[in-house]
């Protein structure tokens, strides 16, 4: 860069990487006891691409254990705190519940599971971060943290080195502060990887986003099923306003239907747990990772290792998944879920085939809830509730992006989601960029006590790599 | 750390008996056919006859430079765990990448076995926990394998006579690609098991499925005998198991659907210890490998990178002659016996050797074959050499046979020369003949003198011959041969003796 020969657009740019991506020589834990202390010997393809482009890896970010969760609260390093918890915008709106309430007990979650990455970008510690998205894990925290969260089309970006949750739905996710940045990062990551047989062979051409001025040729679809039960009136209002924004600018805004939407959560649960049961089978304590001291027999060692290494959330999903994969259940659950998945994907095909270019939906049901509220329900329940607006895009493999739109009544970010056609990221992001410009989402304002330990706790927001530890 | 096994191919082979076509995995009617050929009633005589059904699962390793999914190298007898990639050790985040050469090899095998090649085949995960399976699952092809519905014709000798061959056909149910597991070494002394993830032991492993039933009745319960690694043991295991089941059933017992191992020392099958009862492998599609699409000339898309596709027709064109074709050609071309063609084709390099010799000698192939199959082959076997490693090159052997054919030496002399050549001291046949003075005596007079000497010595035999016992002349011929140290042409000797004796 100094010699005037930058390695790429990302040369010298600080980035953070979710801790379920392999980073050579750097601990990769997936926020699990199973991989605590595990030093990976190789870089994930996306990490390698970023490093080859000159990006500077600041650290690995916290997450829900093995990316299972929607709050980034269930990792072994503890929950991630949403930086907006410490913003002026939020603090000003807080109504203290009682005098005896301790300070800072009303901090809100980041959403998940890529909460650490979203928080890192939101808190200005880096310019971009890698997350992963299986059911919404990049878009959800992006919405709660007020940043751009892009889920690319399945098969566009290599998953080699991303420790999988659901191989048929996972994608690396991109979190940035603005849509243009997301396009830049996408440009350096997308493309066929021979090490990942699920990436498409087509040559990918990186693109710069045009600044749209005329949206009159655009057709925006509003899927009525996304007016989901539990959708807060606030978000509904923001969504409405956004639709009006497009209409008033001359775009065609139509209500559409994705009739199988309400089946997708159950379907997702079956397929996700089945793949989890399979993907977690390799954690047996023999080759790497945690190994129990129990050594009476190989089987007892396996059992103890897995009991000690995995949280209840992970173990619960493994048990469910194995149940669905049993010979007598396979047809009724797994195969059926795959069939329903096809129906869900076809819903989108039909809608996009009818002339709609982009779908506009909410990303989350509400703004970020306080941690103490969030943990009142278990992980499974929360995931079921929170993934509802995001995971159909994973089922169908479509690209989707969260764009921060407005602040809620509590001073917290609300984001809206755009879903596009397969491999049409350019169109998707062009529209997103136009929208971003229209809404002028406010920057986070910190209060004067910016160095408060609770706000920037190294362990909770961002794991700093060894060489940069302060 | 540890390494992943090689790509493996397995095919299921079933025996088809008389009475019609076979369905998917079990032939409807099958009768045990053993080396004696034809159906035999098994078990105790006097009781209802038994029929056995045998199905084989053959695990064969593909010869390729790298493994099926991982790109790491393959090498025989490498130090344990020295050929392990990240994928082989199932490090988290690694993904399988299909090896093109393995696919081609499988297609070739499928074509050679008359299979239908599935243009679209799928990969699955088969889950179980075992130390030699680091990922906790094996990638295989359970739903739609790469090749199905083939057949293999083979010949059996009736009454062990090669001259009485019977052709039979066995059905190949399917051929599928799958990952090999690692190798386990059980160290009972220290109560531990050592795992080598380079690849599994041996290049060929067979699991046999055996059941017995009365013809006309439904099939019996089958047992599986696992991990047999020689053809000889396979035959023993199957025979033993058939008899064991028959005995069990005739004594009023039952056959358990269990897995057994073959104890080669005791020559019997025994139930396998560990391995929990009924395994549910929880098959699931392998999400990281898209369906495998194979093309033929018709379906090949227009502008495609040839490196990216496998063309079945292209492979078909490049198939070498199958053994049955080779054998037929040999018989036709050289006039040798069918049973000879079997040996020529089955012994590595022997066919080429034979053909090279034939090219370089005037001796008729029918005569050459004798030298190849008895003299050369027996020596090779004795010293565990292949034809390519023979100390006598085809050139030298041809040279020797020419001397014989020309009448320069006798056949017994030729055999002596052969022995000398075998030592590999670099001498030509001619040199050896000269050195050991093995040339046939060409001088008629000399021969006559020797014959006369023998006649003079052997009054008794002469009398016998003159008395009418003509066979005794052979003794005289033998004596002349001894006297000349094999340098007399026996025919000529016989002529001379007869002439002399009739005088």
PDB file of N, CA, C and O in Angstrom, chain A residues 206-255:
ATOM      1  N   UNK A 206     -16.401  -8.989 -10.032  1.00  0.00           N
ATOM      2  CA  UNK A 206     -16.678  -7.999  -8.990  1.00  0.00           C
ATOM      3  C   UNK A 206     -17.267  -6.738  -9.628  1.00  0.00           C
ATOM      4  O   UNK A 206     -16.995  -6.444 -10.792  1.00  0.00           O
ATOM      5  N   UNK A 207     -18.090  -6.043  -8.869  1.00  0.00           N
ATOM      6  CA  UNK A 207     -18.757  -4.883  -9.445  1.00  0.00           C
ATOM      7  C   UNK A 207     -18.757  -3.727  -8.452  1.00  0.00           C
ATOM      8  O   UNK A 207     -18.700  -3.914  -7.246  1.00  0.00           O
ATOM      9  N   UNK A 208     -18.819  -2.533  -9.014  1.00  0.00           N
ATOM     10  CA  UNK A 208     -19.065  -1.346  -8.200  1.00  0.00           C
ATOM     11  C   UNK A 208     -20.544  -1.027  -8.335  1.00  0.00           C
ATOM     12  O   UNK A 208     -21.146  -1.272  -9.382  1.00  0.00           O
ATOM     13  N   UNK A 209     -21.136  -0.515  -7.287  1.00  0.00           N
ATOM     14  CA  UNK A 209     -22.575  -0.288  -7.335  1.00  0.00           C
ATOM     15  C   UNK A 209     -22.908   1.061  -7.963  1.00  0.00           C
ATOM     16  O   UNK A 209     -22.379   2.092  -7.551  1.00  0.00           O
ATOM     17  N   UNK A 210     -23.783   1.022  -8.944  1.00  0.00           N
ATOM     18  CA  UNK A 210     -24.215   2.307  -9.503  1.00  0.00           C
ATOM     19  C   UNK A 210     -25.098   3.032  -8.486  1.00  0.00           C
ATOM     20  O   UNK A 210     -25.706   2.403  -7.629  1.00  0.00           O
ATOM     21  N   UNK A 211     -25.124   4.328  -8.601  1.00  0.00           N
ATOM     22  CA  UNK A 211     -26.032   5.092  -7.736  1.00  0.00           C
ATOM     23  C   UNK A 211     -27.322   5.300  -8.499  1.00  0.00           C
ATOM     24  O   UNK A 211     -27.402   6.114  -9.411  1.00  0.00           O
ATOM     25  N   UNK A 212     -28.312   4.528  -8.109  1.00  0.00           N
ATOM     26  CA  UNK A 212     -29.614   4.607  -8.779  1.00  0.00           C
ATOM     27  C   UNK A 212     -30.251   5.959  -8.563  1.00  0.00           C
ATOM     28  O   UNK A 212     -30.233   6.500  -7.453  1.00  0.00           O
ATOM     29  N   UNK A 213     -30.806   6.493  -9.617  1.00  0.00           N
ATOM     30  CA  UNK A 213     -31.606   7.694  -9.416  1.00  0.00           C
ATOM     31  C   UNK A 213     -33.053   7.411  -9.775  1.00  0.00           C
ATOM     32  O   UNK A 213     -33.971   7.977  -9.222  1.00  0.00           O
ATOM     33  N   UNK A 214     -33.220   6.478 -10.685  1.00  0.00           N
ATOM     34  CA  UNK A 214     -34.571   6.224 -11.179  1.00  0.00           C
ATOM     35  C   UNK A 214     -34.983   4.804 -10.820  1.00  0.00           C
ATOM     36  O   UNK A 214     -34.409   3.836 -11.288  1.00  0.00           O
ATOM     37  N   UNK A 215     -35.999   4.695  -9.958  1.00  0.00           N
ATOM     38  CA  UNK A 215     -36.460   3.362  -9.576  1.00  0.00           C
ATOM     39  C   UNK A 215     -37.771   2.992 -10.263  1.00  0.00           C
ATOM     40  O   UNK A 215     -38.426   2.031  -9.888  1.00  0.00           O
ATOM     41  N   UNK A 216     -38.143   3.744 -11.271  1.00  0.00           N
ATOM     42  CA  UNK A 216     -39.463   3.516 -11.862  1.00  0.00           C
ATOM     43  C   UNK A 216     -39.570   2.170 -12.550  1.00  0.00           C
ATOM     44  O   UNK A 216     -40.655   1.645 -12.729  1.00  0.00           O
ATOM     45  N   UNK A 217     -38.436   1.595 -12.932  1.00  0.00           N
ATOM     46  CA  UNK A 217     -38.499   0.291 -13.621  1.00  0.00           C
ATOM     47  C   UNK A 217     -38.485  -0.866 -12.639  1.00  0.00           C
ATOM     48  O   UNK A 217     -38.568  -2.025 -13.020  1.00  0.00           O
ATOM     49  N   UNK A 218     -38.375  -0.534 -11.369  1.00  0.00           N
ATOM     50  CA  UNK A 218     -38.243  -1.573 -10.349  1.00  0.00           C
ATOM     51  C   UNK A 218     -39.604  -2.069  -9.887  1.00  0.00           C
ATOM     52  O   UNK A 218     -40.560  -1.301  -9.793  1.00  0.00           O
ATOM     53  N   UNK A 219     -39.656  -3.359  -9.603  1.00  0.00           N
ATOM     54  CA  UNK A 219     -40.873  -3.918  -9.029  1.00  0.00           C
ATOM     55  C   UNK A 219     -40.542  -4.524  -7.682  1.00  0.00           C
ATOM     56  O   UNK A 219     -39.747  -5.461  -7.597  1.00  0.00           O
ATOM     57  N   UNK A 220     -41.118  -3.977  -6.646  1.00  0.00           N
ATOM     58  CA  UNK A 220     -40.837  -4.433  -5.281  1.00  0.00           C
ATOM     59  C   UNK A 220     -41.993  -5.297  -4.801  1.00  0.00           C
ATOM     60  O   UNK A 220     -43.163  -4.887  -4.885  1.00  0.00           O
ATOM     61  N   UNK A 221     -41.706  -6.474  -4.319  1.00  0.00           N
ATOM     62  CA  UNK A 221     -42.748  -7.363  -3.806  1.00  0.00           C
ATOM     63  C   UNK A 221     -42.813  -7.313  -2.296  1.00  0.00           C
ATOM     64  O   UNK A 221     -41.780  -7.303  -1.623  1.00  0.00           O
ATOM     65  N   UNK A 222     -44.017  -7.267  -1.780  1.00  0.00           N
ATOM     66  CA  UNK A 222     -44.215  -7.267  -0.327  1.00  0.00           C
ATOM     67  C   UNK A 222     -44.917  -8.579   0.023  1.00  0.00           C
ATOM     68  O   UNK A 222     -46.127  -8.717  -0.209  1.00  0.00           O
ATOM     69  N   UNK A 223     -44.216  -9.574   0.538  1.00  0.00           N
ATOM     70  CA  UNK A 223     -44.881 -10.858   0.810  1.00  0.00           C
ATOM     71  C   UNK A 223     -45.771 -10.761   2.042  1.00  0.00           C
ATOM     72  O   UNK A 223     -45.297 -10.423   3.125  1.00  0.00           O
ATOM     73  N   UNK A 224     -47.041 -11.050   1.835  1.00  0.00           N
ATOM     74  CA  UNK A 224     -47.987 -10.801   2.916  1.00  0.00           C
ATOM     75  C   UNK A 224     -47.754 -11.727   4.111  1.00  0.00           C
ATOM     76  O   UNK A 224     -48.049 -11.370   5.251  1.00  0.00           O
ATOM     77  N   UNK A 225     -47.201 -12.918   3.851  1.00  0.00           N
ATOM     78  CA  UNK A 225     -46.971 -13.845   4.960  1.00  0.00           C
ATOM     79  C   UNK A 225     -45.914 -13.340   5.933  1.00  0.00           C
ATOM     80  O   UNK A 225     -45.790 -13.856   7.047  1.00  0.00           O
ATOM     81  N   UNK A 226     -45.130 -12.343   5.524  1.00  0.00           N
ATOM     82  CA  UNK A 226     -44.101 -11.832   6.406  1.00  0.00           C
ATOM     83  C   UNK A 226     -44.657 -10.859   7.442  1.00  0.00           C
ATOM     84  O   UNK A 226     -43.928 -10.373   8.295  1.00  0.00           O
ATOM     85  N   UNK A 227     -45.938 -10.589   7.318  1.00  0.00           N
ATOM     86  CA  UNK A 227     -46.619  -9.904   8.406  1.00  0.00           C
ATOM     87  C   UNK A 227     -46.903 -10.989   9.443  1.00  0.00           C
ATOM     88  O   UNK A 227     -48.033 -11.475   9.573  1.00  0.00           O
ATOM     89  N   UNK A 228     -45.833 -11.395  10.129  1.00  0.00           N
ATOM     90  CA  UNK A 228     -45.902 -12.601  10.961  1.00  0.00           C
ATOM     91  C   UNK A 228     -46.477 -12.301  12.327  1.00  0.00           C
ATOM     92  O   UNK A 228     -46.391 -11.164  12.801  1.00  0.00           O
ATOM     93  N   UNK A 229     -47.030 -13.314  12.969  1.00  0.00           N
ATOM     94  CA  UNK A 229     -47.496 -13.096  14.344  1.00  0.00           C
ATOM     95  C   UNK A 229     -46.328 -12.684  15.215  1.00  0.00           C
ATOM     96  O   UNK A 229     -45.240 -13.235  15.101  1.00  0.00           O
ATOM     97  N   UNK A 230     -46.549 -11.698  16.034  1.00  0.00           N
ATOM     98  CA  UNK A 230     -45.481 -11.218  16.909  1.00  0.00           C
ATOM     99  C   UNK A 230     -44.708 -10.067  16.318  1.00  0.00           C
ATOM    100  O   UNK A 230     -43.836  -9.500  16.983  1.00  0.00           O
ATOM    101  N   UNK A 231     -45.015  -9.696  15.087  1.00  0.00           N
ATOM    102  CA  UNK A 231     -44.322  -8.558  14.477  1.00  0.00           C
ATOM    103  C   UNK A 231     -44.745  -7.278  15.215  1.00  0.00           C
ATOM    104  O   UNK A 231     -45.933  -6.981  15.324  1.00  0.00           O
ATOM    105  N   UNK A 232     -43.731  -6.534  15.705  1.00  0.00           N
ATOM    106  CA  UNK A 232     -44.079  -5.351  16.504  1.00  0.00           C
ATOM    107  C   UNK A 232     -44.696  -4.287  15.606  1.00  0.00           C
ATOM    108  O   UNK A 232     -44.403  -4.200  14.415  1.00  0.00           O
ATOM    109  N   UNK A 233     -45.572  -3.501  16.180  1.00  0.00           N
ATOM    110  CA  UNK A 233     -46.257  -2.475  15.407  1.00  0.00           C
ATOM    111  C   UNK A 233     -45.263  -1.462  14.874  1.00  0.00           C
ATOM    112  O   UNK A 233     -45.434  -0.900  13.793  1.00  0.00           O
ATOM    113  N   UNK A 234     -44.208  -1.284  15.625  1.00  0.00           N
ATOM    114  CA  UNK A 234     -43.167  -0.357  15.188  1.00  0.00           C
ATOM    115  C   UNK A 234     -42.550  -0.798  13.877  1.00  0.00           C
ATOM    116  O   UNK A 234     -42.380  -0.016  12.938  1.00  0.00           O
ATOM    117  N   UNK A 235     -42.186  -2.067  13.857  1.00  0.00           N
ATOM    118  CA  UNK A 235     -41.515  -2.593  12.666  1.00  0.00           C
ATOM    119  C   UNK A 235     -42.489  -2.594  11.491  1.00  0.00           C
ATOM    120  O   UNK A 235     -42.124  -2.282  10.362  1.00  0.00           O
ATOM    121  N   UNK A 236     -43.708  -2.935  11.797  1.00  0.00           N
ATOM    122  CA  UNK A 236     -44.730  -2.907  10.754  1.00  0.00           C
ATOM    123  C   UNK A 236     -44.815  -1.512  10.144  1.00  0.00           C
ATOM    124  O   UNK A 236     -44.895  -1.352   8.918  1.00  0.00           O
ATOM    125  N   UNK A 237     -44.782  -0.529  10.993  1.00  0.00           N
ATOM    126  CA  UNK A 237     -44.860   0.857  10.521  1.00  0.00           C
ATOM    127  C   UNK A 237     -43.651   1.207   9.662  1.00  0.00           C
ATOM    128  O   UNK A 237     -43.779   1.833   8.601  1.00  0.00           O
ATOM    129  N   UNK A 238     -42.488   0.821  10.104  1.00  0.00           N
ATOM    130  CA  UNK A 238     -41.264   1.110   9.335  1.00  0.00           C
ATOM    131  C   UNK A 238     -41.325   0.439   7.977  1.00  0.00           C
ATOM    132  O   UNK A 238     -40.956   1.010   6.946  1.00  0.00           O
ATOM    133  N   UNK A 239     -41.791  -0.797   7.977  1.00  0.00           N
ATOM    134  CA  UNK A 239     -41.903  -1.578   6.749  1.00  0.00           C
ATOM    135  C   UNK A 239     -42.854  -0.877   5.777  1.00  0.00           C
ATOM    136  O   UNK A 239     -42.573  -0.710   4.588  1.00  0.00           O
ATOM    137  N   UNK A 240     -43.976  -0.449   6.312  1.00  0.00           N
ATOM    138  CA  UNK A 240     -44.979   0.267   5.512  1.00  0.00           C
ATOM    139  C   UNK A 240     -44.399   1.519   4.901  1.00  0.00           C
ATOM    140  O   UNK A 240     -44.575   1.812   3.717  1.00  0.00           O
ATOM    141  N   UNK A 241     -43.707   2.235   5.752  1.00  0.00           N
ATOM    142  CA  UNK A 241     -43.132   3.503   5.314  1.00  0.00           C
ATOM    143  C   UNK A 241     -42.132   3.258   4.181  1.00  0.00           C
ATOM    144  O   UNK A 241     -42.070   4.031   3.216  1.00  0.00           O
ATOM    145  N   UNK A 242     -41.393   2.190   4.321  1.00  0.00           N
ATOM    146  CA  UNK A 242     -40.395   1.865   3.297  1.00  0.00           C
ATOM    147  C   UNK A 242     -41.080   1.551   1.970  1.00  0.00           C
ATOM    148  O   UNK A 242     -40.635   1.984   0.898  1.00  0.00           O
ATOM    149  N   UNK A 243     -42.168   0.779   2.047  1.00  0.00           N
ATOM    150  CA  UNK A 243     -42.901   0.450   0.828  1.00  0.00           C
ATOM    151  C   UNK A 243     -43.391   1.724   0.166  1.00  0.00           C
ATOM    152  O   UNK A 243     -43.300   1.894  -1.054  1.00  0.00           O
ATOM    153  N   UNK A 244     -43.895   2.640   0.999  1.00  0.00           N
ATOM    154  CA  UNK A 244     -44.369   3.918   0.470  1.00  0.00           C
ATOM    155  C   UNK A 244     -43.240   4.693  -0.182  1.00  0.00           C
ATOM    156  O   UNK A 244     -43.424   5.354  -1.208  1.00  0.00           O
ATOM    157  N   UNK A 245     -42.095   4.619   0.441  1.00  0.00           N
ATOM    158  CA  UNK A 245     -40.925   5.311  -0.103  1.00  0.00           C
ATOM    159  C   UNK A 245     -40.675   4.889  -1.547  1.00  0.00           C
ATOM    160  O   UNK A 245     -40.457   5.717  -2.438  1.00  0.00           O
ATOM    161  N   UNK A 246     -40.722   3.598  -1.770  1.00  0.00           N
ATOM    162  CA  UNK A 246     -40.490   3.092  -3.129  1.00  0.00           C
ATOM    163  C   UNK A 246     -41.611   3.527  -4.059  1.00  0.00           C
ATOM    164  O   UNK A 246     -41.382   3.913  -5.202  1.00  0.00           O
ATOM    165  N   UNK A 247     -42.828   3.446  -3.535  1.00  0.00           N
ATOM    166  CA  UNK A 247     -43.980   3.804  -4.363  1.00  0.00           C
ATOM    167  C   UNK A 247     -43.897   5.257  -4.799  1.00  0.00           C
ATOM    168  O   UNK A 247     -44.083   5.580  -5.964  1.00  0.00           O
ATOM    169  N   UNK A 248     -43.589   6.094  -3.815  1.00  0.00           N
ATOM    170  CA  UNK A 248     -43.536   7.519  -4.116  1.00  0.00           C
ATOM    171  C   UNK A 248     -42.399   7.863  -5.058  1.00  0.00           C
ATOM    172  O   UNK A 248     -42.460   8.875  -5.758  1.00  0.00           O
ATOM    173  N   UNK A 249     -41.380   7.037  -5.076  1.00  0.00           N
ATOM    174  CA  UNK A 249     -40.260   7.307  -5.992  1.00  0.00           C
ATOM    175  C   UNK A 249     -40.510   6.735  -7.373  1.00  0.00           C
ATOM    176  O   UNK A 249     -39.669   6.842  -8.264  1.00  0.00           O
ATOM    177  N   UNK A 250     -41.687   6.109  -7.548  1.00  0.00           N
ATOM    178  CA  UNK A 250     -42.045   5.665  -8.882  1.00  0.00           C
ATOM    179  C   UNK A 250     -41.932   4.181  -9.113  1.00  0.00           C
ATOM    180  O   UNK A 250     -42.271   3.678 -10.183  1.00  0.00           O
ATOM    181  N   UNK A 251     -41.478   3.439  -8.091  1.00  0.00           N
ATOM    182  CA  UNK A 251     -41.350   1.999  -8.294  1.00  0.00           C
ATOM    183  C   UNK A 251     -42.714   1.346  -8.191  1.00  0.00           C
ATOM    184  O   UNK A 251     -43.648   1.886  -7.605  1.00  0.00           O
ATOM    185  N   UNK A 252     -42.793   0.164  -8.784  1.00  0.00           N
ATOM    186  CA  UNK A 252     -44.019  -0.610  -8.684  1.00  0.00           C
ATOM    187  C   UNK A 252     -43.933  -1.443  -7.410  1.00  0.00           C
ATOM    188  O   UNK A 252     -42.998  -2.216  -7.222  1.00  0.00           O
ATOM    189  N   UNK A 253     -44.891  -1.261  -6.519  1.00  0.00           N
ATOM    190  CA  UNK A 253     -44.875  -2.009  -5.258  1.00  0.00           C
ATOM    191  C   UNK A 253     -46.106  -2.887  -5.217  1.00  0.00           C
ATOM    192  O   UNK A 253     -47.231  -2.406  -5.277  1.00  0.00           O
ATOM    193  N   UNK A 254     -45.899  -4.206  -5.142  1.00  0.00           N
ATOM    194  CA  UNK A 254     -47.045  -5.115  -5.186  1.00  0.00           C
ATOM    195  C   UNK A 254     -47.023  -6.068  -4.006  1.00  0.00           C
ATOM    196  O   UNK A 254     -45.958  -6.484  -3.550  1.00  0.00           O
ATOM    197  N   UNK A 255     -48.215  -6.417  -3.585  1.00  0.00           N
ATOM    198  CA  UNK A 255     -48.284  -7.450  -2.559  1.00  0.00           C
ATOM    199  C   UNK A 255     -48.153  -8.797  -3.267  1.00  0.00           C
ATOM    200  O   UNK A 255     -48.759  -9.037  -4.301  1.00  0.00           O
TER     201      UNK A 255
END
